[in-house]
Coordinates of C-alpha atoms and ligand atoms in Angstrom, one line a residue:
M1 CA 174.1 142.3 129.0
K2 CA 172.4 145.0 131.0
R3 CA 169.2 143.7 132.5
N4 CA 165.9 145.7 132.7
E5 CA 164.8 147.2 135.6
E6 CA 161.7 145.2 135.1
D7 CA 161.4 141.6 133.5
V8 CA 160.1 141.7 130.1
Y9 CA 157.5 139.2 129.4
Y10 CA 157.1 137.7 126.1
G11 CA 153.6 137.9 125.4
D12 CA 153.4 141.7 126.6
Y13 CA 156.2 142.6 124.7
L14 CA 154.8 141.7 121.6
Q15 CA 151.2 142.7 122.9
L16 CA 149.9 139.4 121.9
D17 CA 146.8 140.0 123.8
K18 CA 145.7 142.7 121.4
L19 CA 147.4 140.8 118.3
L20 CA 145.4 137.4 119.1
D21 CA 142.4 139.2 119.8
A22 CA 141.9 140.9 116.5
Q23 CA 140.2 137.8 114.6
H24 CA 136.7 138.3 114.3
P25 CA 135.1 136.3 111.3
V26 CA 131.5 137.8 110.6
S27 CA 130.0 134.3 109.6
G28 CA 128.8 132.7 113.0
T29 CA 127.3 136.2 114.1
A30 CA 123.9 137.4 113.6
G31 CA 122.4 134.3 113.2
R32 CA 124.4 133.2 110.3
A33 CA 126.2 129.6 110.1
A34 CA 129.9 129.9 110.9
A35 CA 132.1 129.4 107.8
H36 CA 135.3 127.3 108.8
D37 CA 137.6 128.8 106.1
E38 CA 136.8 132.6 106.9
M39 CA 139.5 132.4 110.0
L40 CA 142.2 131.5 107.3
F41 CA 140.9 134.4 105.3
V42 CA 141.1 136.7 108.2
V43 CA 144.6 135.5 109.4
V44 CA 146.2 135.5 105.7
H45 CA 145.1 139.3 105.3
Q46 CA 146.3 140.1 108.5
V47 CA 149.9 138.5 107.8
Y48 CA 149.9 140.4 104.6
E49 CA 149.4 143.7 106.3
L50 CA 152.0 143.1 109.1
W51 CA 154.2 142.5 106.0
F52 CA 153.2 145.6 104.2
K53 CA 154.1 147.5 107.7
Q54 CA 157.7 146.1 107.7
I55 CA 158.2 146.9 103.5
L56 CA 156.9 150.4 104.4
H57 CA 159.3 150.7 107.3
E58 CA 162.2 149.7 104.9
L59 CA 161.1 151.8 101.9
R60 CA 160.4 155.0 104.0
S61 CA 164.1 154.7 105.2
V62 CA 165.4 153.9 101.8
V63 CA 163.4 157.0 100.2
C64 CA 164.8 159.0 103.0
L65 CA 168.4 158.0 102.3
M66 CA 167.9 158.4 98.6
A67 CA 166.5 162.0 99.3
R68 CA 169.9 163.4 100.5
E69 CA 171.8 165.6 98.1
R70 CA 174.9 163.0 98.0
I71 CA 174.5 159.4 98.7
E72 CA 177.8 158.2 100.4
E73 CA 178.9 154.4 99.5
R74 CA 178.0 153.6 103.2
S75 CA 174.4 154.7 102.6
L76 CA 174.3 152.9 99.4
G77 CA 175.1 149.8 101.1
T78 CA 172.5 150.2 103.8
I79 CA 170.0 151.1 101.0
N80 CA 170.8 148.0 99.0
A81 CA 170.7 145.9 102.2
R82 CA 167.1 147.3 103.1
C83 CA 165.9 146.7 99.3
A84 CA 167.3 143.2 99.8
R85 CA 165.1 142.6 103.0
I86 CA 162.2 144.1 101.0
R87 CA 162.9 141.4 98.3
K88 CA 162.9 138.4 100.7
I89 CA 159.6 139.8 102.3
Q90 CA 158.1 140.0 98.6
K91 CA 159.1 136.2 98.0
L92 CA 157.0 135.1 101.1
L93 CA 154.0 137.4 100.0
V94 CA 154.0 135.5 96.8
D95 CA 154.6 132.2 98.6
Q96 CA 151.6 132.9 101.0
I97 CA 149.2 132.8 98.1
D98 CA 149.5 128.8 98.2
V99 CA 148.1 128.8 101.9
M100 CA 144.9 130.9 100.5
E101 CA 144.5 128.3 97.9
T102 CA 144.0 125.9 100.2
M103 CA 140.4 127.1 100.3
T104 CA 138.2 126.1 97.6
P105 CA 135.7 128.4 95.9
L106 CA 132.9 126.8 97.8
D107 CA 134.3 127.2 100.9
F108 CA 134.8 131.0 100.1
M109 CA 131.2 131.3 98.9
D110 CA 130.0 130.3 102.4
F111 CA 131.0 134.0 103.6
R112 CA 132.0 135.9 100.5
D113 CA 128.5 137.9 100.3
Y114 CA 128.8 139.4 103.9
L115 CA 132.2 141.2 102.8
V116 CA 130.8 143.4 100.2
P117 CA 131.8 146.1 99.5
A118 CA 135.2 145.7 101.3
S119 CA 138.2 144.8 99.4
G120 CA 141.8 144.7 98.6
F121 CA 141.3 147.9 96.8
Q122 CA 141.1 149.6 100.3
S123 CA 144.3 148.4 101.4
V124 CA 145.9 151.5 102.4
Q125 CA 149.4 150.1 103.1
F126 CA 149.6 148.6 99.6
K127 CA 148.7 151.9 98.1
E128 CA 151.5 153.6 100.2
I129 CA 153.7 150.9 98.8
E130 CA 152.9 151.5 95.2
I131 CA 152.9 155.4 95.9
L132 CA 156.3 155.0 97.4
L133 CA 157.7 153.1 94.7
G134 CA 156.5 155.7 92.1
L135 CA 153.1 154.4 91.2
K136 CA 151.2 157.8 91.2
G137 CA 147.8 158.8 90.0
E138 CA 148.7 159.7 86.6
Y139 CA 150.3 156.1 85.9
R140 CA 147.2 154.4 87.2
I141 CA 144.6 152.6 85.0
D142 CA 141.2 154.5 84.8
F143 CA 139.2 152.2 87.0
D144 CA 142.0 152.3 89.7
K145 CA 141.8 156.2 89.5
A146 CA 138.3 156.3 90.1
C147 CA 138.5 153.6 93.1
F148 CA 140.8 156.3 94.6
Y149 CA 137.8 158.7 94.9
S150 CA 134.8 156.2 95.3
R151 CA 136.2 153.2 97.3
L152 CA 138.5 155.0 100.1
T153 CA 137.2 157.0 103.2
E154 CA 137.9 160.7 102.7
G155 CA 140.7 160.4 105.4
H156 CA 142.6 157.5 103.7
R157 CA 142.3 159.4 100.3
E158 CA 143.6 162.7 101.6
Y159 CA 146.5 160.9 103.3
L160 CA 147.3 159.1 100.2
Q161 CA 147.0 162.1 97.9
G162 CA 149.5 164.0 100.3
M163 CA 151.8 161.1 99.9
E164 CA 151.9 161.6 96.1
S165 CA 153.2 165.1 96.5
G166 CA 156.5 163.3 98.2
P167 CA 159.3 162.0 96.3
S168 CA 158.9 158.3 95.5
L169 CA 161.8 155.9 94.8
F170 CA 161.5 156.3 91.2
E171 CA 162.0 159.8 91.2
L172 CA 164.9 159.7 93.5
L173 CA 166.6 157.0 91.4
D174 CA 166.0 159.1 88.3
R175 CA 167.6 162.1 90.1
W176 CA 170.5 160.2 91.5
L177 CA 171.1 158.7 88.1
G178 CA 171.1 162.0 86.6
R179 CA 173.9 163.2 88.6
M180 CA 176.3 160.7 88.0
P181 CA 179.5 162.3 87.5
F182 CA 181.0 160.5 84.6
L183 CA 179.1 161.4 81.5
D184 CA 180.8 164.8 81.0
Y185 CA 184.6 164.8 80.1
E186 CA 186.3 167.5 77.9
Q187 CA 188.8 165.1 76.4
Y188 CA 186.8 162.1 75.9
A189 CA 183.4 161.8 74.4
F190 CA 182.2 158.6 75.8
W191 CA 179.0 158.4 73.6
D192 CA 180.9 159.0 70.4
E193 CA 183.1 156.0 71.0
Y194 CA 180.1 153.8 72.3
R195 CA 178.0 154.9 68.9
G196 CA 181.2 153.6 66.9
A197 CA 180.8 150.4 68.9
V198 CA 177.2 149.8 68.2
D199 CA 177.9 150.4 64.5
A200 CA 180.2 148.0 64.3
M201 CA 177.9 145.5 66.3
L202 CA 175.0 146.4 64.0
A203 CA 177.2 145.9 60.9
R204 CA 178.4 142.5 62.0
D205 CA 174.8 141.4 62.9
R206 CA 173.6 142.6 59.3
G207 CA 176.6 140.5 57.7
I208 CA 175.4 137.3 59.9
I209 CA 171.7 137.8 58.5
T210 CA 172.7 138.5 54.8
G211 CA 175.2 135.7 55.1
N212 CA 172.8 133.0 56.3
T213 CA 171.8 130.8 53.4
G214 CA 169.4 128.9 55.2
M215 CA 166.7 131.7 55.4
T216 CA 164.2 132.5 52.6
G217 CA 164.2 135.7 51.2
G218 CA 161.1 136.9 53.1
E219 CA 162.7 135.6 56.6
R220 CA 165.9 137.6 55.8
E221 CA 163.7 140.8 54.9
A222 CA 162.0 140.3 58.3
E223 CA 165.1 140.1 60.3
L224 CA 166.7 142.9 58.8
A225 CA 163.8 145.2 59.2
E226 CA 164.1 144.2 63.0
L227 CA 167.9 145.1 62.9
E228 CA 166.6 148.4 61.7
K229 CA 164.3 148.8 64.5
T230 CA 167.3 148.2 67.0
R231 CA 169.2 150.7 65.2
E232 CA 166.3 153.2 65.5
R233 CA 166.1 152.4 69.2
F234 CA 170.0 153.1 69.6
D235 CA 169.3 156.4 67.6
T236 CA 166.5 157.4 70.1
L237 CA 168.8 156.8 73.3
L238 CA 171.8 158.8 71.8
D239 CA 169.6 161.8 70.7
E240 CA 168.2 163.8 73.7
G241 CA 165.5 165.5 71.6
R242 CA 164.2 162.0 70.4
Y243 CA 164.5 160.5 73.4
E244 CA 162.5 163.3 75.3
A245 CA 160.1 162.9 72.5
A246 CA 159.6 159.3 73.4
R247 CA 159.3 160.0 76.8
G248 CA 156.4 162.6 76.2
R249 CA 154.7 159.7 74.2
G250 CA 155.0 157.5 77.5
E251 CA 157.4 155.3 76.1
V252 CA 160.1 155.7 78.6
R253 CA 159.9 157.1 82.1
L254 CA 163.6 157.8 83.5
S255 CA 164.9 161.0 82.0
H256 CA 167.7 160.8 79.3
R257 CA 170.6 161.6 81.4
A258 CA 169.4 159.0 84.0
M259 CA 168.9 156.5 81.3
L260 CA 172.3 157.2 79.8
A261 CA 173.7 156.7 83.3
A262 CA 172.1 153.5 83.8
V263 CA 173.2 152.0 80.6
F264 CA 176.6 153.0 81.7
I265 CA 176.5 151.5 85.0
H266 CA 175.5 148.3 83.5
L267 CA 178.2 148.2 80.7
Y268 CA 181.0 149.0 83.3
R269 CA 179.4 147.3 86.2
D270 CA 182.7 145.2 86.6
E271 CA 184.3 148.4 87.9
P272 CA 184.5 148.1 91.9
I273 CA 183.2 151.9 92.1
L274 CA 179.8 150.9 90.1
H275 CA 178.9 147.4 92.3
G276 CA 176.8 149.3 94.6
P277 CA 175.0 151.5 91.9
F278 CA 174.7 148.2 89.9
G279 CA 173.2 146.6 93.0
L280 CA 170.7 149.4 93.5
L281 CA 169.5 149.0 89.8
M282 CA 169.0 145.4 90.4
N283 CA 167.1 145.9 93.6
A284 CA 164.8 148.4 91.8
L285 CA 164.1 145.9 89.1
E286 CA 163.6 142.8 91.1
I287 CA 161.2 144.7 93.7
D288 CA 159.1 145.5 90.6
E289 CA 159.4 141.9 89.1
L290 CA 158.4 140.4 92.8
L291 CA 155.3 142.9 92.9
T292 CA 154.3 142.1 89.3
T293 CA 154.7 138.6 90.2
W294 CA 152.7 139.1 93.3
R295 CA 150.1 140.8 91.3
A296 CA 149.7 137.9 88.4
R297 CA 149.5 135.3 91.1
H298 CA 146.9 137.1 93.1
A299 CA 145.1 137.4 89.9
I300 CA 145.2 133.8 89.1
M301 CA 144.0 132.9 92.3
V302 CA 141.1 135.2 92.1
Q303 CA 140.2 133.5 88.7
R304 CA 140.2 130.3 90.5
M305 CA 138.3 131.5 93.4
I306 CA 135.5 133.4 91.6
G307 CA 135.9 132.8 87.9
H308 CA 134.5 135.7 85.8
K309 CA 132.5 137.2 88.7
I310 CA 133.2 140.7 89.7
G311 CA 134.9 141.2 92.9
T312 CA 133.3 142.6 96.3
G313 CA 134.9 146.2 95.3
G314 CA 133.0 146.2 92.1
S315 CA 135.7 145.6 89.6
S316 CA 135.6 142.9 86.8
G317 CA 137.8 140.8 88.9
H318 CA 140.2 138.8 87.4
G319 CA 140.3 141.2 84.1
Y320 CA 140.9 143.9 86.1
L321 CA 143.8 142.6 88.1
M322 CA 145.4 141.2 84.8
R323 CA 145.4 144.7 83.5
T324 CA 146.9 146.1 86.8
T325 CA 149.7 143.5 86.4
E326 CA 150.6 144.4 82.9
N327 CA 150.3 148.0 83.4
N328 CA 151.6 148.7 87.1
R329 CA 155.3 148.5 86.2
V330 CA 157.3 151.0 87.8
F331 CA 160.9 150.3 86.7
L332 CA 160.0 149.2 83.3
D333 CA 162.9 151.0 81.6
L334 CA 165.4 148.8 83.6
Y335 CA 163.9 145.9 81.8
N336 CA 164.2 147.4 78.4
L337 CA 167.5 148.5 79.2
P338 CA 169.5 145.4 77.9
T339 CA 168.4 146.6 74.3
F340 CA 171.2 148.9 74.6
L341 CA 174.1 146.5 75.9
I342 CA 177.1 145.5 73.9
R343 CA 179.3 142.8 74.4
R344 CA 182.0 143.2 77.1
S345 CA 184.8 142.7 74.4
D346 CA 183.4 145.4 72.2
L347 CA 183.2 148.1 74.9
P348 CA 185.3 151.2 74.5
A349 CA 188.2 151.2 77.1
L350 CA 188.0 154.1 79.4
P351 CA 191.0 156.2 79.4
D352 CA 192.7 156.8 82.7
E353 CA 191.5 160.1 83.3
V354 CA 188.1 158.8 83.3
K355 CA 188.6 155.9 85.7
R356 CA 190.4 158.3 88.0
G357 CA 187.1 160.6 87.6
L358 CA 185.0 157.8 88.6
G359 CA 187.1 156.9 91.7
F360 CA 188.2 153.5 90.2
Y361 CA 191.4 154.2 91.8
F362 CA 191.2 153.7 95.7
G363 CA 192.4 156.4 97.8
G364 CA 191.0 159.2 95.6
G365 CA 188.1 159.8 98.2
E366 CA 185.9 160.2 95.2
G367 CA 183.8 157.1 95.8
D368 CA 180.7 159.1 96.7
V369 CA 177.8 159.4 94.2
Ligands
HEM1 C1 140.0 134.4 98.3 C2 141.0 135.3 98.2 C3 141.0 136.7 97.5 C4 139.9 137.2 96.3 C5 138.8 136.1 96.0 C6 140.5 138.4 96.1 C7 139.8 139.1 95.0 C8 140.3 140.3 94.9 C9 139.5 141.2 93.7 C10 138.1 140.7 92.8 C11 140.1 142.4 93.5 C12 139.7 143.6 92.6 C13 139.0 144.7 93.3 C14 137.7 144.1 93.6 O1 136.8 144.3 92.6 O2 137.3 143.7 94.8 C15 141.2 142.2 94.6 C16 141.9 143.5 94.9 C17 143.2 143.2 95.8 N1 143.2 142.4 96.5 FE1 142.5 140.5 96.6 N2 141.4 138.9 96.7 C18 141.9 137.5 97.7 C19 142.9 137.6 98.5 C20 143.6 138.7 98.7 C21 144.8 138.8 99.6 C22 145.2 137.3 100.6 C23 145.4 139.9 99.7 C24 146.7 140.3 100.4 C25 146.5 141.4 101.0 C26 144.8 140.5 98.8 C27 145.0 141.9 98.3 C28 144.3 142.6 97.2 C29 144.8 144.0 97.1 C30 146.0 144.8 97.4 C31 144.1 144.3 95.7 C32 144.3 145.7 95.2 C33 144.9 145.5 94.0 C34 145.0 146.4 92.9 O3 144.1 147.5 92.7 O4 145.7 146.5 92.1 N3 143.7 139.8 98.1 N4 141.2 141.2 95.4

């Protein structure tokens, strides 16, 4: 390996002088008693911000690759690898809450009042991650929307609002799914075949319910009513007009074409050409799940630290954070998608022409999606 002109020194390369000189607890200054646990509070937050930085590094590159007109299989591999790295980091972020929880509420009270009005609300990198994933202003709950204006500096607000006009992972995933080539074949109406398989499945389920002698009449009625709701969900999926109306009501977020493509990828994910696309759907789903898990863990930790007190940023604290946990789901459609899956053995067999179109046969050079 080629040596550098000048020797590199560990601490210089990592700029440790700067990094390790950035922990300045405010207790212990201005005549206040030093609170031992404030150092932990500062270090844990800083470590989070460093990991946010790395997540953003990966996420920006994923968004950049996804924004291309055509995504080659090789790029899809890179995208999936970077998403996998994000997931690993997110796991650390969830686990790190354990370290924070070694501090007790009384220890926290020794310095908490000095922090007002600073708050996690003001973590610009956290908001950047949310926006890049697809949580833009219109999807935020009211208090969160208001904080965008009242709790951030003008510079940060303008920066984040500027980001909102750029593409997010959600939008790019929607666009990419929407241009998948396999939905229109002149000779083969896949969704008609699928509808037939769904009807057969629902008829079978109805037979199981009506033939179950262990249920009371009321229980049977209730199960049949649920089955009817499942049929209606399929009707909505397979009718663009109904689907778009549901989208208008905010019940689904993916476009109709994108949703059909996502269902198709799930159904035929055993086909080699769909391994990469299926991996990407799983990555989006798991990134959402890990962020939601972090939100829930953070909210519970907050309850343990401050009970029902309001946050230093002025929210209701635990209550507000639980609402964001419930509300701020970017890829919720991917969670609801299994509603539309049918058993492998009931799947319509794809004609050779369709398989060829999909690039299931190697050497066709049609593997790009
Ligand atoms: C003793 C520990 C902690 C307490 C008591 C706490 C408390 C809170 C509270 C009450 C909020 C709601 C906003 C407010 O009214 O201030 C909040 C938001 C937030 N906190 Fe923490 N927090 C703690 C640790 C952390 C850590 C270690 C991080 C890591 C970066 C963090 C990141 C955030 C973020 C990003 C938000 C905004 C969440 C959103 O608006 O959805 N917090 N925190």
